[in-house]
Amino acid sequence: MPRLTCRYSTEPAERLLQSERVLAVVDFSAAGQVELGARYINPGLPLLSPEPWREVWRCDAPVVSGLEGGCHWSHSDAVLLLARRIEEGRGQDLGAAVRDAYGLLLGQARARGFPHVLRIWNYFAHINQGEGDGERYKRFCVGRAQAFEAAGYAEAHYPAASAIGHGGGDGVIYLLAAQVPPRHFENPQQVSAYRYPRCYGPRSPSFARATLLESRGGAELFLSGTASVVGHRTLHPGDPAGQLGVTLANIEGLLQHVAARAALPAPPRLTGVKAYLREPEAAAGLRRGLRAHFGDQVPLVLLRGDICRRDLAIELEGVGER
Ligand code: 3EB
């Protein structure tokens, strides 16, 4: 087993947190507002799956945890999880709020001895609001890029990520980091997000397509949010069914690429898939398509979320293992 695993459970969070090896529970069962506690994250996105899924990040060693400077932290001897609420003051620029939050998070990761960021989740309100370079996702990208730059993280160190919008309330950023460097991967079918052309915003999105954390006992693979983007363009704008086919092909291509590059005997096996969709009406069709592709055994978590490009209807992410 790898030193860190991701599993889905329908058991109550308090019960799951009784184990001292649980780094964090990400609770998708209680929609509504962001809620953070000791080793507990409710990201505030509405769950569209019938099962009350909770995502359980487990280590192979006991975990310690605490709260410092508004950042909830927990770590084992190998991996760190940090979570921070994003409160936007009236009239405050989202880019500035994100830059400050990233600055704190990256500073704490480094100070605690886990400078190698593996995976970041970003959830905040009204991601598509605002026009042109003023669109909130583009402002978010500016703040994130500034913070990475200021902290000395170059493109080669960008982690896997997701950035998803919701209907209102506070945002949250949470991340996983390690003491030892992981390997980051791009998708040969896609232009690297950090090389997207200017038309997508003043600063390109700072993330890798996938990140692999290898350990003696195996490896954990983090797939970034993946959508119907080939090259840098959206295919099948606004069409969830068409976008699903392209997105699945992107994921399969990425898994093959990782296996080849990392000299794995086989592509990593996905232990869970999360799907974000803009229109809840598309959930039944999306679920059928995902089941047909991934089979009955892989947990599927469907969440109502806004994708960062307005013409994107769905986005998928996942965790894999070998
Ligand atoms: C894309 O391929 C789709 O800004 O962190 C996917 C994953 C996307 C992460 C991010 C954006 C991000 O560009 C959008």
Tab-separated table of N, CA and C and ligand atoms in Angstrom, residues 137 144 161-163 196 205 207 209 225 229 308 315, ligand 1:
chain	number	residue	atom	x	y	z
A	137	TYR	N	-12.493	33.694	-12.266
A	137	TYR	CA	-11.496	32.617	-12.451
A	137	TYR	C	-10.157	33.197	-12.909
A	144	ARG	N	-2.971	33.243	-7.824
A	144	ARG	CA	-2.260	31.972	-7.634
A	144	ARG	C	-0.869	32.045	-8.263
A	161	ALA	N	-4.289	20.003	-9.666
A	161	ALA	CA	-5.256	20.916	-9.030
A	161	ALA	C	-6.640	20.799	-9.650
A	162	SER	N	-7.593	21.358	-8.918
A	162	SER	CA	-8.937	21.603	-9.432
A	162	SER	C	-9.350	22.990	-8.969
A	163	ALA	N	-10.118	23.697	-9.793
A	163	ALA	CA	-10.669	25.001	-9.406
A	163	ALA	C	-12.126	25.016	-9.858
A	196	TYR	N	-1.035	28.054	-21.674
A	196	TYR	CA	-2.225	28.502	-22.422
A	196	TYR	C	-1.978	29.897	-22.998
A	205	PRO	N	-3.135	29.355	-15.992
A	205	PRO	CA	-3.416	28.546	-14.796
A	205	PRO	C	-2.165	27.775	-14.368
A	207	PHE	N	-0.997	24.781	-12.881
A	207	PHE	CA	-1.167	23.418	-12.377
A	207	PHE	C	-0.600	22.413	-13.357
A	209	ARG	N	-0.996	18.393	-14.993
A	209	ARG	CA	-2.150	17.535	-15.313
A	209	ARG	C	-2.276	16.369	-14.343
A	225	GLY	N	-8.267	18.143	-12.264
A	225	GLY	CA	-9.528	18.343	-12.959
A	225	GLY	C	-9.249	18.248	-14.456
A	229	VAL	N	-10.915	19.503	-23.185
A	229	VAL	CA	-9.964	20.458	-23.753
A	229	VAL	C	-8.919	19.655	-24.525
A	308	CYS	N	-14.429	26.205	-14.812
A	308	CYS	CA	-13.822	27.529	-14.930
A	308	CYS	C	-14.019	28.186	-16.299
A	315	GLU	N	-16.430	18.368	-15.551
A	315	GLU	CA	-15.000	18.152	-15.317
A	315	GLU	C	-14.863	16.933	-14.413
B	1	3EB	C1	-8.519	22.943	-18.170
B	1	3EB	O1	-8.064	21.907	-18.640
B	1	3EB	C2	-9.804	22.817	-17.399
B	1	3EB	O2	-7.190	26.303	-12.694
B	1	3EB	O3	-6.640	24.840	-11.201
B	1	3EB	C3	-8.819	22.033	-14.669
B	1	3EB	C4	-8.072	21.742	-13.540
B	1	3EB	C5	-9.044	23.342	-15.037
B	1	3EB	C6	-7.536	22.761	-12.746
B	1	3EB	C7	-7.164	25.150	-12.270
B	1	3EB	C8	-8.506	24.362	-14.229
B	1	3EB	C9	-7.756	24.080	-13.111
B	1	3EB	O4	-7.987	24.040	-18.341
B	1	3EB	C10	-9.869	23.692	-16.212
